[in-house]
Amino acid sequence: MAAFGIATGGGNWFSALALGVTLLKCLLIPTYHSTDFEVHRNWLAITHSLPISQWYYEATSEWTLDYPPFFAWFEYALSHVAKYFDQEMLNVRNLNYSSPRTLLFQRFSVIFTDALFVYAVHECCKCIDGKKAGKELTEKPKFILSVLLLWNFGLLIVDHIHFQYNGFLSGLMLLSIARFFQKRHMEGAFLFAVLLHFKHIYLYIAPAYGVYLLRSYCFTANKPDGSIRWNSFSFVRLISLGLIVFLVSAVSLGPFLALNQLPQVFSRLFPFKRGLCHAYWAPNFWALYSALDKVLSVIGLELKLLDPNKIPKASMTSGLVQQFQHTVLPSVTPLATFICTLIAVLPSVFCLWFKPQGPRGFLRCLILCALSSFMFGWHVHEKAILLAVLPMSLLSVGKAVDASIFLILTTTGHYSLFPLLFTAAEKKNLFLIGWKLSTFLAWDLWKSSVNLYSLSPPGT
């Protein structure tokens, strides 16, 4: 704490926050890790030991490569560092391999790549106009935003205990958002195109990017009433955006197109046979739907309205990733979830088109797209809530009403991640850290977010 006080007194509070959370991540190295640890170890082995033509065919492990090509190349790059830690982790046939050196490498690889997330947070802070903020450091919007993002409770659970690489992926997303606020639209579009080829879950927020760039970048002027000026459309800008998407996609998918493997790659990226709900249910609409079906099936059996022999043996509450047919209610197909998600997304997309509010309106649309996909998407993971929580942090330091929504969203969202902490030590320690941090932030957020500052492009 003394070191933090010295750093903040000297104006280096951001470095102190980043260093502090990095040290905390190092303390979490010995904690338990999920099957995702083996997933990524196996991907290291696949990309290091096999030619590219076999990456999306290899199936020695059940944890096959199912991320887009850029992430495969990311694993390939990491593998050339991993070989200096433990060569055995790069053996495809060493299933469920874990050694102390493997653990250290995997953990430190997440911590190291989080540097991109730290940089993205720093860039987001530049988009905050805090001239009217209080004199106290804890009342400054940039400080609050930095704490909300750098010390995000969900990222600590998912990345540094459960084990994943959401930090640097979220960094790409936040950096693209920051570039829009900085009126660097081409850079923002490029970063998002790259992000899509790292992890395709970000397709859910693609409508916000597409509509915003078309409405606010390709159309260069509005009428006095805010409506679109059709003759202001710039074909040059549209072609430039299309060229960015094409070139990024060509670099990513080109090698597999040359190998005639695109159908195989897409079959891995979109495995619809995994079922409607993930092993740990995300608290969304389909969880309620499946719970209602369970209640109705129990009532039907009690009233002898259902034949016990015709009840599906597979259970939605078994914790397994599998296909399942509902008993009473109509079974849900991937197409049905897509239609529901599309219907939920449309209002925010239409609002972004007809009532554009600049980058801030784009950010709201992005959050609503993320929440819509979380509520109605197919096979949604509980950790997908971070796709909405992290960008919502930027809005929370703008208005009191957004701060109140953020507090509800982050509390319920992070609480839904608790099933990932199934060992006693992690539950106790992380709950204490989270409770202390959330209490501190809640107090300062409510004190200093009563319309004293705004999120706006630099110079406006």
C-alpha positions as semicolon CSV with decimal commas, in nm:
position;residue;x (nm);y (nm);z (nm)
1;M;0,000;0,000;0,000
2;A;0,288;0,236;0,074
3;A;0,432;0,173;-0,271
4;F;0,091;0,234;-0,423
5;G;0,065;0,565;-0,238
6;I;0,406;0,676;-0,367
7;A;0,317;0,578;-0,721
8;T;-0,018;0,751;-0,717
9;G;0,130;1,058;-0,554
10;G;0,378;1,082;-0,838
11;G;0,111;1,049;-1,103
12;N;0,204;0,690;-1,191
13;W;-0,115;0,536;-1,054
14;F;-0,190;0,347;-1,377
15;S;0,145;0,169;-1,362
16;A;0,080;0,089;-0,997
17;L;-0,259;-0,062;-1,077
18;A;-0,117;-0,268;-1,363
19;L;0,176;-0,388;-1,154
20;G;-0,049;-0,470;-0,859
21;V;-0,287;-0,688;-1,059
22;T;0,009;-0,859;-1,231
23;L;0,150;-0,956;-0,891
24;L;-0,192;-1,089;-0,792
25;K;-0,201;-1,300;-1,109
26;C;0,137;-1,444;-1,013
27;L;-0,004;-1,541;-0,674
28;L;-0,282;-1,732;-0,851
29;I;-0,039;-1,956;-1,042
30;P;-0,067;-2,252;-0,797
31;T;-0,448;-2,251;-0,798
32;Y;-0,648;-2,523;-0,969
33;H;-0,698;-2,518;-1,345
34;S;-0,982;-2,652;-1,557
35;T;-0,982;-2,880;-1,861
36;D;-0,912;-2,568;-2,068
37;F;-0,553;-2,598;-1,945
38;E;-0,526;-2,932;-2,127
39;V;-0,715;-2,789;-2,425
40;H;-0,452;-2,522;-2,484
41;R;-0,163;-2,758;-2,407
42;N;-0,298;-2,992;-2,673
43;W;-0,327;-2,705;-2,921
44;L;0,036;-2,616;-2,850
45;A;0,130;-2,974;-2,934
46;I;-0,084;-2,990;-3,248
47;T;0,048;-2,669;-3,402
48;H;0,409;-2,742;-3,306
49;S;0,430;-3,110;-3,399
50;L;0,206;-3,137;-3,704
51;P;0,200;-2,967;-4,046
52;I;-0,072;-2,708;-4,104
53;S;-0,262;-2,954;-4,324
54;Q;-0,336;-3,167;-4,015
55;W;-0,422;-2,899;-3,761
56;Y;-0,799;-2,913;-3,807
57;Y;-0,806;-3,291;-3,860
58;E;-0,605;-3,406;-3,559
59;A;-0,833;-3,586;-3,311
60;T;-0,607;-3,786;-3,078
61;S;-0,748;-3,581;-2,791
62;E;-1,115;-3,499;-2,748
63;W;-1,006;-3,134;-2,720
64;T;-0,964;-3,074;-3,091
65;L;-0,858;-2,738;-3,237
66;D;-1,180;-2,538;-3,276
67;Y;-1,066;-2,174;-3,281
68;P;-1,002;-1,969;-3,599
69;P;-0,660;-1,982;-3,771
70;F;-0,510;-1,672;-3,609
71;F;-0,545;-1,836;-3,269
72;A;-0,386;-2,151;-3,409
73;W;-0,089;-1,942;-3,522
74;F;-0,085;-1,778;-3,179
75;E;-0,051;-2,124;-3,022
76;Y;0,218;-2,207;-3,279
77;A;0,419;-1,901;-3,176
78;L;0,380;-1,985;-2,807
79;S;0,494;-2,342;-2,871
80;H;0,837;-2,220;-2,983
81;V;0,881;-2,067;-2,639
82;A;0,720;-2,363;-2,461
83;K;0,986;-2,603;-2,594
84;Y;1,244;-2,434;-2,372
85;F;1,031;-2,506;-2,065
86;D;0,926;-2,868;-2,125
87;Q;0,949;-3,041;-2,462
88;E;0,712;-3,315;-2,347
89;M;0,414;-3,080;-2,337
90;L;0,443;-3,057;-2,716
91;N;0,388;-3,429;-2,770
92;V;0,039;-3,481;-2,917
93;R;0,009;-3,822;-2,753
94;N;0,089;-3,697;-2,403
95;L;-0,276;-3,655;-2,311
96;N;-0,354;-3,471;-1,986
97;Y;0,015;-3,393;-1,947
98;S;0,101;-3,148;-1,672
99;S;0,438;-3,078;-1,517
100;P;0,554;-2,791;-1,294
101;R;0,732;-2,630;-1,589
102;T;0,428;-2,672;-1,812
103;L;0,215;-2,506;-1,546
104;L;0,454;-2,213;-1,516
105;F;0,472;-2,163;-1,890
106;Q;0,096;-2,177;-1,941
107;R;0,025;-1,939;-1,654
108;F;0,295;-1,691;-1,752
109;S;0,184;-1,699;-2,116
110;V;-0,156;-1,564;-2,006
111;I;0,002;-1,301;-1,781
112;F;0,247;-1,191;-2,052
113;T;-0,013;-1,160;-2,328
114;D;-0,228;-0,951;-2,093
115;A;0,013;-0,668;-2,178
116;L;-0,211;-0,599;-2,478
117;F;-0,510;-0,569;-2,247
118;V;-0,321;-0,322;-2,026
119;Y;-0,235;-0,111;-2,330
120;A;-0,596;-0,119;-2,449
121;V;-0,718;0,000;-2,109
122;H;-0,467;0,284;-2,122
123;E;-0,600;0,386;-2,463
124;C;-0,960;0,370;-2,338
125;C;-0,868;0,602;-2,053
126;K;-0,759;0,861;-2,309
127;C;-1,119;0,871;-2,432
128;I;-1,249;0,980;-2,092
129;D;-1,313;1,349;-2,040
130;G;-1,260;1,405;-1,669
131;K;-1,201;1,778;-1,642
132;K;-1,487;1,819;-1,395
133;A;-1,396;1,522;-1,181
134;G;-1,315;1,552;-0,812
135;K;-0,968;1,628;-0,680
136;E;-0,931;1,292;-0,506
137;L;-0,765;1,021;-0,712
138;T;-1,045;0,774;-0,638
139;E;-1,296;1,022;-0,780
140;K;-1,119;1,053;-1,113
141;P;-1,302;0,867;-1,393
142;K;-0,981;0,742;-1,552
143;F;-0,876;0,582;-1,225
144;I;-1,216;0,420;-1,175
145;L;-1,222;0,286;-1,530
146;S;-0,870;0,148;-1,494
147;V;-0,964;-0,039;-1,177
148;L;-1,285;-0,172;-1,326
149;L;-1,099;-0,315;-1,626
150;L;-0,753;-0,408;-1,499
151;W;-0,889;-0,565;-1,180
152;N;-1,196;-0,718;-1,339
153;F;-1,306;-1,001;-1,110
154;G;-1,438;-1,213;-1,397
155;L;-1,114;-1,204;-1,593
156;L;-0,919;-1,309;-1,285
157;I;-1,145;-1,611;-1,241
158;V;-1,170;-1,716;-1,604
159;D;-0,813;-1,652;-1,720
160;H;-0,590;-1,689;-1,417
161;I;-0,766;-1,971;-1,232
162;H;-0,998;-2,150;-1,474
163;F;-0,742;-2,080;-1,752
164;Q;-0,807;-1,909;-2,083
165;Y;-0,673;-1,620;-2,292
166;N;-0,965;-1,377;-2,273
167;G;-0,741;-1,092;-2,157
168;F;-0,555;-1,025;-2,479
169;L;-0,867;-1,098;-2,688
170;S;-1,064;-0,846;-2,483
171;G;-0,771;-0,612;-2,530
172;L;-0,817;-0,627;-2,907
173;M;-1,188;-0,550;-2,865
174;L;-1,132;-0,257;-2,628
175;L;-0,855;-0,120;-2,847
176;S;-1,083;-0,124;-3,151
177;I;-1,350;0,059;-2,948
178;A;-1,093;0,318;-2,836
179;R;-0,989;0,376;-3,197
180;F;-1,349;0,462;-3,289
181;F;-1,361;0,719;-3,008
182;Q;-1,033;0,856;-3,140
183;K;-1,186;0,877;-3,491
184;R;-0,936;0,623;-3,624
185;H;-1,203;0,411;-3,790
186;M;-0,979;0,215;-4,026
187;E;-0,761;0,098;-3,739
188;G;-1,068;0,003;-3,538
189;A;-1,209;-0,196;-3,829
190;F;-0,876;-0,371;-3,884
191;L;-0,844;-0,468;-3,517
192;F;-1,195;-0,612;-3,510
193;A;-1,134;-0,809;-3,830
194;V;-0,823;-0,956;-3,671
195;L;-1,018;-1,031;-3,352
196;L;-1,280;-1,228;-3,545
197;H;-1,007;-1,454;-3,680
198;F;-0,875;-1,512;-3,329
199;K;-1,210;-1,608;-3,175
200;H;-1,535;-1,630;-3,367
201;I;-1,761;-1,565;-3,067
202;Y;-1,712;-1,196;-3,149
203;L;-1,936;-1,249;-3,453
204;Y;-2,219;-1,173;-3,212
205;I;-2,113;-0,808;-3,187
206;A;-2,028;-0,776;-3,557
207;P;-2,368;-0,614;-3,638
208;A;-2,276;-0,317;-3,420
209;Y;-1,945;-0,274;-3,603
210;G;-2,096;-0,317;-3,948
211;V;-2,387;-0,076;-3,900
212;Y;-2,178;0,187;-3,722
213;L;-1,905;0,192;-3,987
214;L;-2,160;0,206;-4,269
215;R;-2,373;0,476;-4,106
216;S;-2,113;0,697;-3,940
217;Y;-1,803;0,640;-4,153
218;C;-1,916;0,559;-4,506
219;F;-2,184;0,831;-4,486
220;T;-1,983;1,143;-4,416
221;A;-2,263;1,393;-4,334
222;N;-2,609;1,421;-4,179
223;K;-2,897;1,659;-4,231
224;P;-2,965;1,925;-3,964
225;D;-3,232;1,701;-3,807
226;G;-2,980;1,415;-3,773
227;S;-3,120;1,204;-4,054
228;I;-2,892;1,057;-4,316
229;R;-2,767;1,263;-4,612
230;W;-2,770;1,002;-4,885
231;N;-2,550;1,193;-5,127
232;S;-2,267;1,195;-4,873
233;F;-2,196;0,824;-4,922
234;S;-1,826;0,751;-4,985
235;F;-1,756;0,450;-5,205
236;V;-1,386;0,494;-5,136
237;R;-1,438;0,441;-4,764
238;L;-1,664;0,141;-4,825
239;I;-1,409;-0,017;-5,058
240;S;-1,132;0,053;-4,806
241;L;-1,327;-0,125;-4,530
242;G;-1,405;-0,415;-4,761
243;L;-1,040;-0,441;-4,855
244;I;-0,940;-0,462;-4,488
245;V;-1,186;-0,745;-4,424
246;F;-1,080;-0,926;-4,740
247;L;-0,705;-0,903;-4,672
248;V;-0,735;-1,015;-4,309
249;S;-0,959;-1,305;-4,411
250;A;-0,722;-1,399;-4,694
251;V;-0,424;-1,412;-4,459
252;S;-0,622;-1,619;-4,207
253;L;-0,815;-1,858;-4,429
254;G;-0,602;-1,849;-4,744
255;P;-0,373;-2,142;-4,654
256;F;-0,673;-2,364;-4,575
257;L;-0,849;-2,253;-4,892
258;A;-0,540;-2,358;-5,087
259;L;-0,551;-2,696;-4,910
260;N;-0,924;-2,727;-4,984
261;Q;-0,990;-2,755;-4,610
262;L;-1,232;-2,468;-4,547
263;P;-1,533;-2,702;-4,492
264;Q;-1,332;-2,892;-4,229
265;V;-1,224;-2,569;-4,058
266;F;-1,582;-2,441;-4,043
267;S;-1,708;-2,775;-3,911
268;R;-1,467;-2,735;-3,619
269;L;-1,559;-2,370;-3,560
270;F;-1,934;-2,435;-3,549
271;P;-1,991;-2,772;-3,375
272;F;-2,367;-2,757;-3,332
273;K;-2,378;-3,112;-3,193
274;R;-2,253;-2,980;-2,858
275;G;-2,608;-2,907;-2,751
276;L;-2,821;-2,611;-2,652
277;C;-2,664;-2,551;-2,311
278;H;-2,305;-2,569;-2,195
279;A;-2,203;-2,810;-1,916
280;Y;-2,227;-2,519;-1,672
281;W;-2,548;-2,345;-1,764
282;A;-2,523;-1,980;-1,853
283;P;-2,805;-1,796;-1,671
284;N;-2,997;-1,710;-1,987
285;F;-3,336;-1,767;-2,148
286;W;-3,262;-2,127;-2,246
287;A;-3,169;-2,215;-1,889
288;L;-3,516;-2,099;-1,782
289;Y;-3,671;-2,280;-2,077
290;S;-3,498;-2,607;-1,991
291;A;-3,579;-2,567;-1,621
292;L;-3,947;-2,517;-1,708
293;D;-3,937;-2,829;-1,925
294;K;-3,791;-3,022;-1,632
295;V;-4,065;-2,900;-1,397
296;L;-4,337;-2,986;-1,647
297;S;-4,191;-3,333;-1,702
298;V;-4,190;-3,400;-1,327
299;I;-4,550;-3,282;-1,298
300;G;-4,645;-3,490;-1,602
301;L;-4,495;-3,801;-1,447
302;E;-4,667;-3,738;-1,114
303;L;-5,004;-3,695;-1,287
304;K;-4,929;-3,997;-1,509
305;L;-4,966;-3,785;-1,821
306;L;-4,624;-3,892;-1,950
307;D;-4,482;-4,236;-2,016
308;P;-4,164;-4,287;-1,808
309;N;-4,022;-4,512;-2,080
310;K;-4,040;-4,228;-2,331
311;I;-3,855;-3,975;-2,117
312;P;-3,508;-3,902;-2,265
313;K;-3,228;-4,066;-2,070
314;A;-2,987;-3,775;-2,123
315;S;-3,045;-3,499;-1,872
316;M;-3,001;-3,127;-1,919
317;T;-2,882;-3,113;-1,557
318;S;-2,614;-3,380;-1,592
319;G;-2,337;-3,129;-1,650
320;L;-2,241;-3,290;-1,981
321;V;-2,196;-3,133;-2,322
322;Q;-2,442;-3,321;-2,537
323;Q;-2,748;-3,304;-2,757
324;F;-3,079;-3,321;-2,574
325;Q;-3,444;-3,337;-2,667
326;H;-3,687;-3,155;-2,441
327;T;-3,962;-3,369;-2,289
328;V;-4,268;-3,143;-2,286
329;L;-4,171;-2,818;-2,455
330;P;-4,061;-2,811;-2,821
331;S;-3,692;-2,892;-2,864
332;V;-3,477;-2,595;-2,964
333;T;-3,266;-2,600;-3,281
334;P;-2,963;-2,383;-3,370
335;L;-3,179;-2,203;-3,626
336;A;-3,434;-2,114;-3,358
337;T;-3,163;-1,965;-3,135
338;F;-3,027;-1,767;-3,431
339;I;-3,371;-1,621;-3,505
340;C;-3,427;-1,530;-3,139
341;T;-3,085;-1,366;-3,121
342;L;-3,147;-1,174;-3,442
343;I;-3,483;-1,046;-3,317
344;A;-3,322;-0,934;-2,990
345;V;-3,040;-0,753;-3,173
346;L;-3,253;-0,568;-3,429
347;P;-3,388;-0,285;-3,203
348;S;-3,041;-0,171;-3,101
349;V;-2,912;-0,197;-3,458
350;F;-3,206;0,005;-3,593
351;C;-3,148;0,269;-3,324
352;L;-2,780;0,289;-3,420
353;W;-2,881;0,347;-3,782
354;F;-3,169;0,590;-3,742
355;K;-3,050;0,774;-3,429
356;P;-2,671;0,759;-3,434
357;Q;-2,502;0,905;-3,129
358;G;-2,143;0,867;-3,239
359;P;-1,904;0,621;-3,076
360;R;-2,109;0,623;-2,757
361;G;-2,416;0,501;-2,946
362;F;-2,199;0,234;-3,109
363;L;-2,079;0,120;-2,767
364;R;-2,436;0,085;-2,639
365;C;-2,531;-0,117;-2,945
366;L;-2,229;-0,343;-2,900
367;I;-2,325;-0,415;-2,538
368;L;-2,685;-0,492;-2,633
369;C;-2,568;-0,726;-2,911
370;A;-2,346;-0,907;-2,660
371;L;-2,630;-0,938;-2,408
372;S;-2,874;-1,056;-2,677
373;S;-2,636;-1,331;-2,784
374;F;-2,579;-1,427;-2,422
375;M;-2,952;-1,456;-2,358
376;F;-3,054;-1,641;-2,675
377;G;-2,741;-1,789;-2,837
378;W;-2,668;-2,158;-2,895
379;H;-2,442;-2,335;-2,642
380;V;-2,356;-2,019;-2,450
381;H;-2,073;-2,041;-2,196
382;E;-2,123;-1,868;-1,862
383;K;-1,804;-1,669;-1,915
384;A;-1,949;-1,509;-2,230
385;I;-2,104;-1,247;-2,001
386;L;-1,763;-1,076;-2,000
387;L;-1,831;-0,976;-2,359
388;A;-2,087;-0,730;-2,221
389;V;-1,938;-0,652;-1,879
390;L;-1,603;-0,521;-2,004
391;P;-1,734;-0,264;-2,257
392;M;-2,009;-0,167;-2,012
393;S;-1,730;-0,050;-1,781
394;L;-1,665;0,239;-2,022
395;L;-2,026;0,357;-2,000
396;S;-2,038;0,320;-1,622
397;V;-1,806;0,617;-1,570
398;G;-2,028;0,847;-1,776
399;K;-2,369;0,864;-1,613
400;A;-2,521;0,756;-1,283
401;V;-2,790;0,551;-1,459
402;D;-2,523;0,359;-1,650
403;A;-2,330;0,307;-1,328
404;S;-2,636;0,154;-1,163
405;I;-2,691;-0,080;-1,458
406;F;-2,324;-0,175;-1,452
407;L;-2,334;-0,262;-1,082
408;I;-2,627;-0,496;-1,140
409;L;-2,474;-0,650;-1,451
410;T;-2,130;-0,705;-1,304
411;T;-2,267;-0,845;-0,978
412;T;-2,498;-1,098;-1,141
413;G;-2,253;-1,173;-1,422
414;H;-1,960;-1,242;-1,193
415;Y;-2,179;-1,439;-0,954
416;S;-2,271;-1,668;-1,242
417;L;-1,899;-1,749;-1,280
418;F;-1,876;-1,895;-0,930
419;P;-1,939;-2,256;-1,047
420;L;-1,593;-2,232;-1,204
421;L;-1,450;-2,203;-0,850
422;F;-1,529;-2,548;-0,715
423;T;-1,236;-2,584;-0,474
424;A;-1,247;-2,437;-0,124
425;A;-0,930;-2,225;-0,136
426;E;-1,021;-2,042;-0,456
427;K;-1,377;-1,982;-0,340
428;K;-1,270;-1,824;-0,012
429;N;-0,981;-1,613;-0,139
430;L;-1,139;-1,487;-0,459
431;F;-1,469;-1,416;-0,289
432;L;-1,289;-1,203;-0,031
433;I;-1,090;-1,018;-0,299
434;G;-1,398;-0,966;-0,513
435;W;-1,612;-0,847;-0,223
436;K;-1,353;-0,597;-0,103
437;L;-1,287;-0,469;-0,454
438;S;-1,655;-0,441;-0,548
439;T;-1,735;-0,257;-0,223
440;F;-1,456;-0,008;-0,285
441;L;-1,560;0,048;-0,645
442;A;-1,930;0,072;-0,568
443;W;-1,870;0,351;-0,318
444;D;-1,643;0,555;-0,543
445;L;-1,853;0,490;-0,853
446;W;-2,164;0,627;-0,687
447;K;-1,976;0,925;-0,542
448;S;-1,814;1,035;-0,863
449;S;-2,036;0,930;-1,152
450;V;-2,324;1,172;-1,109
451;N;-2,288;1,328;-1,453
452;L;-1,957;1,495;-1,366
453;Y;-1,777;1,363;-1,670
454;S;-1,845;1,198;-2,000
455;L;-1,708;0,951;-2,246
456;S;-1,632;1,140;-2,563
457;P;-1,391;1,157;-2,855
458;P;-1,079;1,363;-2,785
459;G;-1,120;1,728;-2,867
460;T;-1,504;1,733;-2,844
